[in-house]
Amino acid sequence: MTRSEKLYTQLQDVLSGEPWYGDSVYSIVDGISFEAAYEKPAGSIHNIAGIILHMTGWTEEVMDRMNGMNAQLPVRGDWPEPGLPDEQKWKWIVEDLKLVNVNLAGFIQNFPEERWDEAVAGKSGQGETYEREVSGLIQHHIYHSAQIALLNRMING
């Protein structure tokens, strides 16, 4: 199995498959009401909508890096403000997360195998390769999906 195939498979498993640790990102997100998405439980810094915007922004940033752009914060910002509760906007936030990950999956499948070990432009330190970027983003998705699940449980009991 090539690295592209391995990373693609890992991403798909985390997003919509049956990862060994529990529910996939989409199964968690699809169970969130728009009311819960905008609620911020006491002691929470972010709400669910804001976390998903953060995940989307970092997915876009990793794709920009894979396109040879210098590493930076996401164009949308690290933690975009989701604004006031809005059911249609919530649907768009979820669809945007899914669309950007379809695009990422395509990037991974078409990324040249010989480039996975190349250093990411604008990143200092050893080991900052394209493979590490994508692996890190997959871990990022896992982390924040667990955070979303916990926030939803706090909101809905």
Rosetta silent file (secondary structure, phi, psi, omega in degrees, C-alpha in Angstrom):
SEQUENCE: MTRSEKLYTQLQDVLSGEPWYGDSVYSIVDGISFEAAYEKPAGSIHNIAGIILHMTGWTEEVMDRMNGMNAQLPVRGDWPEPGLPDEQKWKWIVEDLKLVNVNLAGFIQNFPEERWDEAVAGKSGQGETYEREVSGLIQHHIYHSAQIALLNRMING
SCORE:     score description
SCORE:     0.000 S_00000001
   1 L     0.000  130.755  178.827    0.000    0.000    0.000 S_00000001
   2 L   -73.346  165.486  176.846    1.397    3.412   -0.947 S_00000001
   3 H   -64.086  -38.893  177.907    1.550    6.259    1.539 S_00000001
   4 H   -59.080  -45.204  179.794   -1.145    8.067   -0.444 S_00000001
   5 H   -65.007  -41.008 -179.404   -3.414    5.034   -0.158 S_00000001
   6 H   -64.446  -47.816 -179.193   -2.640    4.627    3.544 S_00000001
   7 H   -66.371  -40.091  177.272   -3.319    8.287    4.382 S_00000001
   8 H   -59.465  -46.851 -179.673   -6.451    8.328    2.221 S_00000001
   9 H   -62.843  -42.641  178.416   -7.767    5.217    3.995 S_00000001
  10 H   -62.401  -44.098  179.865   -7.003    6.671    7.436 S_00000001
  11 H   -61.622  -47.421 -178.553   -8.768    9.928    6.561 S_00000001
  12 H   -62.715  -38.987  179.049  -11.857    8.139    5.240 S_00000001
  13 H   -62.604  -45.358 -179.175  -11.994    5.883    8.307 S_00000001
  14 H   -67.120  -40.711 -176.464  -11.836    8.846   10.680 S_00000001
  15 H   -74.288  -47.980 -171.046  -14.354   10.914    8.715 S_00000001
  16 H  -142.059    6.936 -179.102  -17.029    8.388    7.830 S_00000001
  17 L   -93.793 -146.106  178.723  -15.835    4.874    8.540 S_00000001
  18 L  -124.270   75.796 -179.339  -15.677    2.817   11.686 S_00000001
  19 L   -64.103  151.036 -175.165  -12.527    3.950   13.516 S_00000001
  20 L   -63.571  -24.362 -174.573  -11.425    1.666   16.342 S_00000001
  21 L   -83.750  -13.901 -179.423  -11.799    4.412   18.972 S_00000001
  22 L   148.733 -143.122 -175.149  -15.516    5.105   18.420 S_00000001
  23 L   -72.145  147.380  177.117  -17.763    7.263   16.245 S_00000001
  24 L   -75.050  164.355  179.855  -16.523    8.896   13.056 S_00000001
  25 H   -55.400  -49.872 -175.560  -16.358   12.669   12.645 S_00000001
  26 H   -68.533  -35.064  178.194  -19.419   12.807   10.395 S_00000001
  27 H   -66.424  -32.578  176.350  -21.524   10.535   12.581 S_00000001
  28 H   -71.363  -51.163 -175.676  -20.816   12.869   15.504 S_00000001
  29 H   -64.318  -39.613 -178.472  -21.367   16.087   13.562 S_00000001
  30 L   -66.176  -16.806  178.392  -24.531   14.848   11.838 S_00000001
  31 L   -92.346    8.337 -176.305  -26.078   14.288   15.274 S_00000001
  32 L   -98.239  126.874  174.562  -25.671   17.927   16.344 S_00000001
  33 L   -77.787  157.858 -179.848  -28.698   20.241   16.265 S_00000001
  34 H   -66.418  -30.092  177.563  -28.118   23.815   15.171 S_00000001
  35 H   -63.650  -45.412  179.820  -29.189   24.998   18.641 S_00000001
  36 H   -67.032  -34.121 -177.458  -26.530   22.817   20.266 S_00000001
  37 H   -60.697  -30.886 -176.277  -23.947   23.877   17.669 S_00000001
  38 H  -100.930   -8.280  179.756  -24.092   27.492   18.843 S_00000001
  39 L   -76.829  143.088  178.198  -24.478   26.897   22.570 S_00000001
  40 L  -121.302  102.751 -179.977  -21.410   27.411   24.723 S_00000001
  41 L   -59.586  153.702  178.692  -21.624   25.463   28.002 S_00000001
  42 L   -52.598  131.625  178.678  -20.309   27.157   31.124 S_00000001
  43 L    88.217   -7.449  179.431  -16.528   26.993   31.184 S_00000001
  44 L   -86.204  143.474  177.513  -16.207   26.300   27.459 S_00000001
  45 L   -87.426  -36.974 -175.543  -14.058   28.533   25.301 S_00000001
  46 L  -123.543  156.521  170.033  -15.567   27.470   21.974 S_00000001
  47 L  -100.945  173.221 -175.789  -18.892   26.236   20.714 S_00000001
  48 H   -62.585  -43.059  179.661  -19.334   23.340   18.291 S_00000001
  49 H   -58.757  -42.679  178.674  -19.878   25.583   15.254 S_00000001
  50 H   -64.544  -37.339  178.776  -16.612   27.403   16.021 S_00000001
  51 H   -65.906  -41.253 -179.632  -14.722   24.126   16.378 S_00000001
  52 H   -68.220  -38.098  174.604  -15.964   22.926   13.006 S_00000001
  53 H   -61.290  -39.193  176.765  -14.963   26.228   11.374 S_00000001
  54 H   -62.112  -46.073  179.044  -11.516   25.736   12.959 S_00000001
  55 H   -61.814  -42.361 -179.873  -11.288   22.191   11.557 S_00000001
  56 H   -64.272  -45.379  179.947  -12.316   23.396    8.101 S_00000001
  57 H   -60.216  -41.349 -179.866   -9.783   26.222    8.122 S_00000001
  58 H   -72.825  -29.460  174.634   -6.924   23.920    9.043 S_00000001
  59 H   -65.493  -43.850  176.788   -7.937   21.418    6.380 S_00000001
  60 H   -61.920  -40.051 -179.918   -7.765   24.218    3.818 S_00000001
  61 H   -63.799  -41.868  178.698   -4.379   25.290    5.183 S_00000001
  62 H   -63.557  -39.893  177.368   -2.925   21.783    4.830 S_00000001
  63 H   -64.843  -39.236  176.089   -4.123   21.664    1.217 S_00000001
  64 H   -59.835  -42.486  178.456   -2.507   25.051    0.574 S_00000001
  65 H   -63.597  -39.481  178.374    0.751   23.672    1.969 S_00000001
  66 H   -66.757  -22.686  175.608    0.451   20.603   -0.260 S_00000001
  67 L   -85.614    4.229  175.552    0.113   23.052   -3.163 S_00000001
  68 L    94.283    3.223  177.996    3.514   24.518   -2.220 S_00000001
  69 L   -76.009  152.517  177.474    2.358   27.584   -0.303 S_00000001
  70 L   -65.644  144.308  177.487    4.280   28.613    2.805 S_00000001
  71 L   -63.549  136.334  176.522    2.911   27.409    6.107 S_00000001
  72 L  -158.837 -177.225  172.694    0.850   30.015    7.924 S_00000001
  73 L   -71.240  154.928  178.804   -2.349   30.308    9.921 S_00000001
  74 L   -56.380  147.156  178.958   -5.497   29.441    7.966 S_00000001
  75 L   -56.547  -38.167  179.295   -6.839   32.182    5.695 S_00000001
  76 L   -70.511  -14.882 -172.804  -10.136   32.061    7.661 S_00000001
  77 L   101.752  160.744 -177.983   -8.173   32.505   10.888 S_00000001
  78 L   -67.548  -44.232 -178.742   -7.343   29.958   13.539 S_00000001
  79 L  -131.375   78.564  179.478  -10.677   30.265   15.352 S_00000001
  80 L   -61.479  144.382  178.643  -13.261   31.962   13.099 S_00000001
  81 L   -79.980  124.592 -177.693  -16.288   33.362   14.902 S_00000001
  82 L   -75.872  -12.798  179.563  -19.434   31.444   13.919 S_00000001
  83 L    79.352 -162.755 -177.046  -21.735   34.387   14.609 S_00000001
  84 L   -76.196  153.306  179.000  -25.317   34.185   15.795 S_00000001
  85 L   -57.257  131.863 -178.938  -27.289   30.931   15.729 S_00000001
  86 L  -154.893  120.135 -175.136  -28.715   30.286   12.285 S_00000001
  87 H   -63.149  -42.639  179.783  -30.026   26.932   11.088 S_00000001
  88 H   -66.851  -41.491  178.340  -29.135   27.462    7.423 S_00000001
  89 H   -62.463  -38.981  177.438  -25.658   28.708    8.301 S_00000001
  90 H   -59.578  -44.336  177.862  -25.159   25.620   10.476 S_00000001
  91 H   -59.939  -40.810  178.965  -26.021   23.382    7.495 S_00000001
  92 H   -65.702  -39.540  178.673  -23.488   25.288    5.379 S_00000001
  93 H   -60.003  -45.138 -179.834  -20.785   24.911    8.065 S_00000001
  94 H   -66.936  -44.714  179.900  -21.299   21.133    8.113 S_00000001
  95 H   -64.287  -36.800  178.310  -21.421   20.878    4.311 S_00000001
  96 H   -64.167  -41.663  176.527  -18.275   23.012    4.024 S_00000001
  97 H   -58.745  -44.984 -178.573  -16.436   20.649    6.396 S_00000001
  98 H   -67.427  -43.411 -178.992  -17.471   17.689    4.271 S_00000001
  99 H   -63.573  -44.516 -178.525  -16.616   19.381    0.972 S_00000001
 100 H   -64.458  -31.784  178.180  -13.166   20.493    2.081 S_00000001
 101 H   -77.392  -27.637  170.411  -12.405   16.941    3.205 S_00000001
 102 H   -63.253  -44.121  178.404  -13.530   15.552   -0.172 S_00000001
 103 H   -62.430  -43.431  177.992  -11.031   17.971   -1.704 S_00000001
 104 H   -60.798  -42.925  179.470   -8.328   16.874    0.755 S_00000001
 105 H   -58.737  -40.850  176.628   -8.980   13.220   -0.081 S_00000001
 106 H   -64.516  -41.361  176.549   -8.432   14.049   -3.746 S_00000001
 107 H   -58.688  -46.000 -177.906   -5.193   15.880   -2.919 S_00000001
 108 H   -62.503  -46.650 -178.399   -3.968   12.866   -0.979 S_00000001
 109 H   -62.412  -33.123 -175.562   -4.840   10.408   -3.746 S_00000001
 110 H   -99.683    1.795 -177.700   -3.087   12.513   -6.377 S_00000001
 111 L   -74.476  131.248 -178.722   -0.074   13.605   -4.331 S_00000001
 112 L   -62.572  129.899 -178.083    3.182   12.250   -5.820 S_00000001
 113 H   -54.067  -37.290 -176.661    4.608    9.468   -3.658 S_00000001
 114 H   -70.777  -11.069 -177.812    8.122   10.891   -3.929 S_00000001
 115 H   -95.958  -10.759 -176.951    6.988   14.166   -2.327 S_00000001
 116 L   -58.297  -29.960 -178.807    5.606   12.813    0.969 S_00000001
 117 L   -90.074   -2.222  179.107    9.063   13.127    2.602 S_00000001
 118 L   -70.454  149.249  176.765    9.671   16.688    1.370 S_00000001
 119 E   -72.736  141.977  177.161    9.784   19.502    3.895 S_00000001
 120 L   -75.299  132.000 -179.085    6.752   21.785    4.021 S_00000001
 121 L   -60.527  133.026  176.323    7.576   25.298    2.807 S_00000001
 122 L    83.560    2.338  178.471    7.835   27.833    5.609 S_00000001
 123 L  -103.306  131.081  177.337    8.023   25.266    8.433 S_00000001
 124 L   -94.456  158.677  178.676   11.115   25.230   10.603 S_00000001
 125 L    97.167  155.234 -179.382   12.448   22.139   12.278 S_00000001
 126 L   -82.772  151.357  175.121   13.191   18.668   11.069 S_00000001
 127 L    86.832    3.473  179.796   10.475   16.211   10.243 S_00000001
 128 L   -87.276   73.484 -176.746    7.903   18.737    9.015 S_00000001
 129 E   -99.001  170.067  176.568    7.009   16.745    5.917 S_00000001
 130 H   -63.047  -37.762  177.313    3.833   16.538    3.885 S_00000001
 131 H   -61.728  -42.805  179.148    3.147   13.107    5.342 S_00000001
 132 H   -65.032  -37.419  178.076    3.419   14.532    8.843 S_00000001
 133 H   -59.816  -49.154 -177.803    1.086   17.424    7.914 S_00000001
 134 H   -68.674  -42.223  177.134   -1.647   15.090    6.716 S_00000001
 135 H   -60.698  -41.845  177.988   -1.158   12.671    9.624 S_00000001
 136 H   -63.763  -39.038  178.782   -1.327   15.611   12.024 S_00000001
 137 H   -66.165  -39.069  176.903   -4.525   16.878   10.416 S_00000001
 138 H   -61.532  -43.454  176.700   -6.125   13.447   10.778 S_00000001
 139 H   -62.627  -38.602  177.933   -5.176   13.501   14.475 S_00000001
 140 H   -60.366  -43.887  177.073   -6.584   17.042   14.681 S_00000001
 141 H   -60.572  -43.074 -179.867   -9.905   15.783   13.294 S_00000001
 142 H   -62.962  -49.017 -179.479   -9.981   13.002   15.891 S_00000001
 143 H   -55.381  -51.418 -175.116   -9.201   15.377   18.770 S_00000001
 144 H   -73.744  -27.797  175.529  -11.845   17.903   17.834 S_00000001
 145 H   -66.438  -36.552  175.278  -14.516   15.306   17.055 S_00000001
 146 H   -66.146  -40.307  177.198  -14.118   14.027   20.616 S_00000001
 147 H   -61.339  -43.397  178.676  -14.350   17.596   21.883 S_00000001
 148 H   -62.483  -44.726  179.469  -17.548   18.098   19.866 S_00000001
 149 H   -60.651  -41.694  179.474  -19.041   14.869   21.218 S_00000001
 150 H   -67.793  -42.433  177.347  -18.277   15.925   24.798 S_00000001
 151 H   -61.800  -41.751  179.321  -19.733   19.417   24.302 S_00000001
 152 H   -62.915  -40.046  177.806  -22.862   17.921   22.786 S_00000001
 153 H   -65.270  -37.330  177.541  -23.189   15.584   25.762 S_00000001
 154 H   -64.889  -37.537 -177.564  -22.795   18.546   28.148 S_00000001
 155 H   -75.819  -43.244 -172.091  -25.517   20.432   26.288 S_00000001
 156 H  -103.441   -1.498  177.578  -27.979   17.576   25.799 S_00000001
 157 L    75.934    0.000    0.000  -27.202   15.444   28.816 S_00000001
